[in-house]
Short mmCIF file of C-alpha atoms in Angstrom, two decimals:
data_model
loop_
_atom_site.label_atom_id
_atom_site.label_comp_id
_atom_site.label_asym_id
_atom_site.label_seq_id
_atom_site.Cartn_x
_atom_site.Cartn_y
_atom_site.Cartn_z
CA MET A 260 132.36 98.34 85.95
CA GLN A 261 134.96 98.46 88.73
CA PRO A 262 133.74 98.81 92.34
CA GLN A 263 134.91 102.42 92.54
CA ALA A 264 132.74 103.22 89.52
CA PHE A 265 129.68 102.87 91.76
CA TYR A 266 130.86 105.99 93.52
CA GLN A 267 132.38 107.77 90.54
CA ILE A 268 129.06 107.99 88.73
CA VAL A 269 127.64 109.99 91.67
CA ALA A 270 130.97 111.49 92.82
CA GLU A 271 129.69 115.08 92.89
CA ASP A 272 126.61 114.08 94.87
CA PHE A 273 128.71 111.99 97.23
CA ALA A 274 131.05 114.90 97.98
CA ALA A 275 128.04 117.11 98.73
CA VAL A 276 126.61 114.44 101.07
CA ASP A 277 129.94 114.22 102.91
CA SER A 278 129.96 117.98 103.43
CA LEU A 279 126.37 117.89 104.64
CA ILE A 280 127.14 115.11 107.11
CA LYS A 281 130.03 117.11 108.60
CA GLN A 282 127.83 120.21 108.90
CA GLN A 283 125.07 118.30 110.64
CA LEU A 284 127.45 116.82 113.21
CA SER A 285 127.81 120.24 114.82
CA SER A 286 126.77 120.44 118.45
CA ARG A 287 127.30 122.82 121.35
CA ILE A 288 128.53 119.78 123.32
CA PRO A 289 132.13 118.98 122.28
CA LEU A 290 131.90 115.26 123.16
CA VAL A 291 128.94 114.84 120.80
CA GLU A 292 130.99 116.22 117.91
CA LYS A 293 134.06 114.21 118.88
CA ILE A 294 132.29 110.84 118.98
CA GLY A 295 130.10 111.64 115.98
CA ASP A 296 133.10 112.65 113.91
CA TYR A 297 135.06 109.60 115.09
CA ILE A 298 132.53 107.08 113.84
CA ILE A 299 131.56 108.99 110.68
CA SER A 300 135.21 109.46 109.69
CA ALA A 301 135.94 105.75 110.17
CA GLY A 302 135.02 105.32 106.53
CA GLY A 303 133.27 102.15 105.52
CA LYS A 304 131.50 101.55 102.23
CA ARG A 305 128.66 104.04 102.81
CA LEU A 306 126.46 101.76 100.74
CA ARG A 307 123.18 103.12 102.07
CA PRO A 308 123.67 106.75 101.02
CA LEU A 309 125.14 105.42 97.78
CA LEU A 310 121.91 103.50 97.21
CA VAL A 311 119.88 106.67 97.76
CA LEU A 312 121.93 108.53 95.16
CA LEU A 313 121.96 105.71 92.58
CA ALA A 314 118.26 104.91 92.97
CA GLY A 315 117.21 108.55 92.84
CA ASN A 316 119.33 109.29 89.80
CA ALA A 317 118.12 106.10 88.09
CA VAL A 318 114.59 107.55 88.07
CA GLY A 319 115.60 111.11 87.22
CA LYS A 320 116.12 112.77 90.61
CA GLN A 321 119.27 114.82 91.08
CA ASP A 322 119.06 117.73 93.50
CA ASP A 323 119.81 118.89 97.03
CA ASP A 324 116.81 117.05 98.45
CA LEU A 325 118.21 113.71 97.27
CA ARG A 326 121.55 114.56 98.85
CA LEU A 327 119.83 115.50 102.09
CA LEU A 328 117.98 112.17 102.07
CA ALA A 329 121.29 110.34 101.60
CA ALA A 330 122.69 112.14 104.65
CA VAL A 331 119.58 111.24 106.67
CA ILE A 332 120.07 107.56 105.84
CA GLU A 333 123.76 107.66 106.78
CA PHE A 334 122.97 109.31 110.13
CA LEU A 335 120.39 106.61 110.87
CA HIS A 336 122.85 103.88 109.96
CA THR A 337 125.62 105.41 112.05
CA SER A 338 123.37 105.71 115.08
CA THR A 339 122.52 102.01 114.82
CA LEU A 340 126.25 101.18 114.69
CA LEU A 341 126.87 103.05 117.93
CA HIS A 342 124.00 101.26 119.63
CA ASP A 343 124.88 97.84 118.17
CA ASP A 344 128.47 98.00 119.37
CA VAL A 345 127.27 98.66 122.90
CA VAL A 346 124.72 95.83 122.77
CA ASP A 347 127.26 93.43 121.25
CA LYS A 348 130.11 94.64 123.51
CA SER A 349 132.24 95.03 120.39
CA ASP A 350 135.68 96.59 120.67
CA LEU A 351 136.70 96.66 116.99
CA ARG A 352 134.97 98.09 113.92
CA ARG A 353 136.49 98.98 110.56
CA GLY A 354 139.93 98.14 111.89
CA ARG A 355 139.94 100.42 114.90
CA SER A 356 138.49 100.72 118.40
CA THR A 357 134.74 101.19 118.66
CA ALA A 358 133.38 104.36 120.23
CA ASN A 359 132.22 102.44 123.30
CA ALA A 360 135.71 100.97 123.72
CA LYS A 361 137.18 104.50 123.69
CA TRP A 362 134.57 106.54 125.57
CA GLY A 363 132.34 104.00 127.29
CA ASN A 364 128.81 102.77 126.79
CA ALA A 365 126.82 105.73 128.08
CA PRO A 366 128.35 108.39 125.77
CA SER A 367 128.07 106.03 122.78
CA VAL A 368 124.37 105.36 123.37
CA LEU A 369 123.60 109.03 123.93
CA VAL A 370 125.47 110.18 120.83
CA GLY A 371 123.62 107.48 118.91
CA ASP A 372 120.42 109.10 120.18
CA PHE A 373 121.72 112.50 119.03
CA LEU A 374 122.32 111.15 115.52
CA TYR A 375 118.82 109.64 115.43
CA ALA A 376 117.36 112.99 116.46
CA ARG A 377 119.44 114.90 113.93
CA SER A 378 118.35 112.56 111.14
CA PHE A 379 114.71 113.30 111.91
CA GLU A 380 115.39 117.05 112.00
CA MET A 381 116.90 116.71 108.53
CA MET A 382 113.93 114.64 107.40
CA VAL A 383 111.54 117.42 108.39
CA ARG A 384 113.48 119.74 106.08
CA LEU A 385 112.66 117.43 103.18
CA GLY A 386 108.96 118.15 103.76
CA SER A 387 107.83 114.78 102.41
CA LEU A 388 105.37 112.90 104.59
CA PRO A 389 105.58 109.73 102.45
CA VAL A 390 109.37 109.67 102.88
CA MET A 391 109.03 110.33 106.59
CA GLU A 392 106.58 107.43 106.85
CA ILE A 393 108.97 105.05 105.05
CA ILE A 394 111.92 105.98 107.23
CA SER A 395 109.95 106.06 110.49
CA GLN A 396 108.59 102.58 109.82
CA ALA A 397 112.04 101.36 108.81
CA THR A 398 113.50 102.66 112.08
CA ARG A 399 110.89 100.71 114.03
CA VAL A 400 111.46 97.51 112.03
CA ILE A 401 115.23 97.78 112.52
CA ALA A 402 114.77 98.08 116.28
CA GLU A 403 112.42 95.09 116.26
CA GLY A 404 114.96 93.09 114.25
CA GLU A 405 117.70 93.87 116.76
CA VAL A 406 115.47 92.88 119.68
CA LEU A 407 114.46 89.64 117.91
CA GLN A 408 118.13 88.85 117.39
CA LEU A 409 118.78 89.54 121.06
CA THR A 410 116.07 87.08 122.09
CA LYS A 411 117.74 84.38 119.97
CA VAL A 412 121.23 84.75 121.44
CA ARG A 413 122.44 81.35 122.66
CA ASP A 414 119.31 79.73 121.26
CA ALA A 415 120.52 76.72 119.26
CA SER A 416 116.95 75.92 118.16
CA THR A 417 116.76 79.06 115.98
CA THR A 418 115.47 78.19 112.50
CA GLU A 419 116.51 79.49 109.08
CA ALA A 420 113.13 81.24 108.81
CA THR A 421 113.73 83.13 112.06
CA TYR A 422 117.26 84.01 110.98
CA MET A 423 115.88 85.45 107.72
CA GLU A 424 113.35 87.49 109.71
CA VAL A 425 116.19 88.87 111.84
CA ILE A 426 118.39 89.93 108.93
CA ARG A 427 115.46 91.33 106.96
CA GLY A 428 114.78 93.61 109.93
CA LYS A 429 118.20 94.54 111.21
CA THR A 430 120.01 94.91 107.86
CA ALA A 431 117.84 94.67 104.75
CA MET A 432 115.25 97.15 106.03
CA LEU A 433 117.58 100.13 105.79
CA PHE A 434 118.77 99.06 102.32
CA GLU A 435 115.11 98.88 101.31
CA ALA A 436 114.29 102.23 102.92
CA SER A 437 117.22 103.82 101.05
CA THR A 438 116.04 102.82 97.58
CA HIS A 439 112.31 103.07 98.39
CA SER A 440 112.48 106.60 99.85
CA ALA A 441 114.68 107.81 96.98
CA ALA A 442 112.17 106.56 94.42
CA VAL A 443 109.25 108.13 96.31
CA LEU A 444 111.11 111.43 96.69
CA ALA A 445 111.76 111.37 92.94
CA GLY A 446 108.05 110.98 92.21
CA ALA A 447 108.72 107.83 90.20
CA PRO A 448 105.83 105.75 88.80
CA ALA A 449 104.41 103.09 91.13
CA ASN A 450 106.02 100.17 89.28
CA GLN A 451 109.47 101.79 89.52
CA ILE A 452 108.99 102.60 93.20
CA GLU A 453 108.14 98.95 93.88
CA ALA A 454 111.05 97.77 91.73
CA LEU A 455 113.56 99.85 93.67
CA ARG A 456 112.01 98.94 97.04
CA THR A 457 112.31 95.21 96.39
CA TYR A 458 115.79 95.68 94.91
CA GLY A 459 116.93 97.20 98.20
CA ASP A 460 115.35 94.41 100.24
CA ASN A 461 116.99 91.63 98.20
CA LEU A 462 120.35 93.40 98.11
CA GLY A 463 120.30 93.89 101.88
CA ILE A 464 119.63 90.21 102.48
CA ALA A 465 122.43 89.20 100.11
CA PHE A 466 124.78 91.64 101.82
CA GLN A 467 124.09 90.27 105.32
CA LEU A 468 124.40 86.67 104.15
CA VAL A 469 127.88 87.46 102.85
CA ASP A 470 128.72 89.25 106.12
CA ASP A 471 127.81 86.12 108.06
CA LEU A 472 129.75 83.97 105.60
CA LEU A 473 132.86 86.14 106.03
CA ASP A 474 132.72 85.59 109.78
CA TYR A 475 134.20 82.17 108.95
CA ARG A 476 135.97 82.71 105.63
CA GLY A 477 137.40 86.17 106.27
CA ASP A 478 140.29 87.39 108.40
CA ALA A 479 140.34 90.13 111.02
CA GLU A 480 142.80 92.39 109.17
CA THR A 481 140.77 92.34 105.95
CA LEU A 482 137.38 92.58 107.63
CA GLY A 483 138.34 95.27 110.14
CA LYS A 484 136.60 93.34 112.91
CA ASN A 485 137.24 90.27 114.99
CA VAL A 486 136.58 87.02 113.13
CA GLY A 487 134.14 84.86 115.06
CA ASP A 488 132.43 87.80 116.77
CA ASP A 489 128.96 86.38 116.16
CA LEU A 490 129.96 83.00 117.55
CA ALA A 491 131.52 84.64 120.59
CA GLU A 492 128.19 86.34 121.29
CA GLY A 493 126.24 83.13 120.81
CA LYS A 494 124.41 84.43 117.72
CA PRO A 495 122.95 81.60 115.60
CA THR A 496 123.76 82.85 112.09
CA LEU A 497 122.92 80.86 108.96
CA PRO A 498 126.26 79.01 108.63
CA LEU A 499 125.78 77.68 112.17
CA ILE A 500 122.08 76.89 111.69
CA VAL A 501 122.80 74.92 108.51
CA THR A 502 125.69 73.05 110.13
CA MET A 503 123.36 71.90 112.92
CA ARG A 504 120.73 70.93 110.36
CA ASP A 505 122.81 69.32 107.60
CA GLY A 506 126.11 68.41 109.26
CA THR A 507 127.12 65.18 110.96
CA PRO A 508 125.85 64.55 114.51
CA GLU A 509 129.32 65.45 115.80
CA GLN A 510 129.41 68.74 113.84
CA ALA A 511 125.90 69.62 114.96
CA ALA A 512 126.71 68.90 118.61
CA LEU A 513 129.89 71.00 118.45
CA VAL A 514 128.05 74.01 117.02
CA ARG A 515 125.08 73.62 119.35
CA LYS A 516 127.36 73.67 122.38
CA ALA A 517 129.24 76.73 121.08
CA ILE A 518 126.03 78.70 120.54
CA GLN A 519 124.67 77.80 123.95
CA GLN A 520 127.90 78.69 125.76
CA GLY A 521 129.24 81.55 123.63
CA GLY A 522 132.97 82.22 123.32
CA ILE A 523 135.45 81.32 120.59
CA GLU A 524 137.62 78.72 122.34
CA ASP A 525 136.75 76.16 119.64
CA LEU A 526 136.66 78.62 116.73
CA ALA A 527 139.12 76.71 114.53
CA GLU A 528 137.28 73.42 115.02
CA ILE A 529 133.90 75.06 114.46
CA SER A 530 135.12 76.87 111.34
CA ALA A 531 136.30 73.54 109.95
CA ALA A 532 132.93 71.94 110.76
CA VAL A 533 130.99 74.80 109.16
CA GLU A 534 133.10 74.48 106.00
CA ALA A 535 132.97 70.67 105.86
CA SER A 536 129.20 70.54 106.38
CA GLY A 537 128.60 72.60 103.25
CA ALA A 538 126.99 75.40 105.28
CA LEU A 539 129.25 78.11 103.86
CA ASP A 540 128.61 76.99 100.28
CA TYR A 541 124.86 76.95 101.06
CA THR A 542 125.06 80.50 102.46
CA ALA A 543 127.09 81.73 99.48
CA LYS A 544 124.61 80.19 97.02
CA LEU A 545 121.66 81.78 98.83
CA ALA A 546 123.41 85.17 98.76
CA GLN A 547 123.90 84.80 94.99
CA GLU A 548 120.20 83.99 94.58
CA TYR A 549 119.16 87.13 96.43
CA ALA A 550 121.63 89.23 94.42
CA GLN A 551 120.10 87.88 91.21
CA ARG A 552 116.61 88.65 92.52
CA ALA A 553 117.75 92.21 93.19
CA ILE A 554 119.05 92.54 89.63
CA ALA A 555 115.82 91.13 88.19
CA CYS A 556 113.88 93.84 90.04
CA LEU A 557 115.57 96.47 87.87
CA ASP A 558 113.81 95.36 84.66
CA ASP A 559 111.31 98.21 85.12
CA ILE A 560 114.02 100.86 85.55
CA PRO A 561 115.11 102.78 82.43
CA ALA A 562 118.53 101.86 81.05
CA SER A 563 121.24 104.23 82.23
CA GLY A 564 124.65 104.29 83.86
CA TYR A 565 122.90 104.49 87.24
CA ARG A 566 120.92 101.33 86.55
CA ASP A 567 124.14 99.62 85.44
CA ALA A 568 125.77 100.69 88.70
CA LEU A 569 122.91 99.19 90.71
CA ILE A 570 123.34 95.90 88.82
CA GLU A 571 127.07 95.83 89.37
CA LEU A 572 126.62 96.79 93.01
CA ALA A 573 124.51 93.66 93.52
CA ASN A 574 127.25 91.55 91.94
CA PHE A 575 129.93 93.24 94.01
CA ALA A 576 127.95 92.71 97.25
CA VAL A 577 128.32 88.94 96.95
CA ALA A 578 131.84 88.88 95.48
CA ARG A 579 133.46 91.03 98.19
CA SER A 580 135.91 89.90 100.86
CA THR A 581 135.22 92.73 103.35
#
């Protein structure tokens, strides 16, 4: 199955979700619509609403409620992007200027708040308290994950366990909420709900591991963001943590200094150290393990094209270059 086939199998649903997103961006304040439309129209993979549609369809759900849930998830994700770019002082996302680079921090944060609020308005329309509970808890965990990450900036003593806690919160939680809420909305049996929940969690971890890997093996044009952004911010991601742990004393010292000081003055030297230490291979192998765990979770899901798409999506998540 080619990557585009993930979307083709739910193409009609996806088009409906896109229309719904555009409708829900409406506001009596022009700047809200302008910024909202700017970041939504930037494209991206839209993996989270895709997960809602694939997971729901895999357990027999195909209706307007599932499409509405997919739009809710995309609004939540987009709001976190607006906030993250302000926190990280990012100026490039998906190959173009971030909203905060164009309009400033205050409008970006406030429009992020608008998108959060709109997502909860849409959730109320679903009328499902269990779904609302899943997404409300996920929103809290995501915020906690971002704060935990913030507390570890320039902390060269950060462990792999803490790093995993950060990415499980800030990234994997919304993947998990996407598949979990779709299964609950579909009224799937308990074993299938748990299967799809854990699939989302494992997929999200694999996805973030590859993201952090690409910060050293990717290039800015392909990625649509600045290579070395995490290093510049002093974020101790897994490739850096493993280099300090498993690399030579010289490699460890170089990375430790870079994390503590921030900046990318020594990016080329650090990239070489991260590669030579085996940290990137370690990260890639771990991502593959989590992708395989995600696939194994689908044993309880009935065979279908949607299940096949979920399997291939896990494989694609760790084979991608963007």
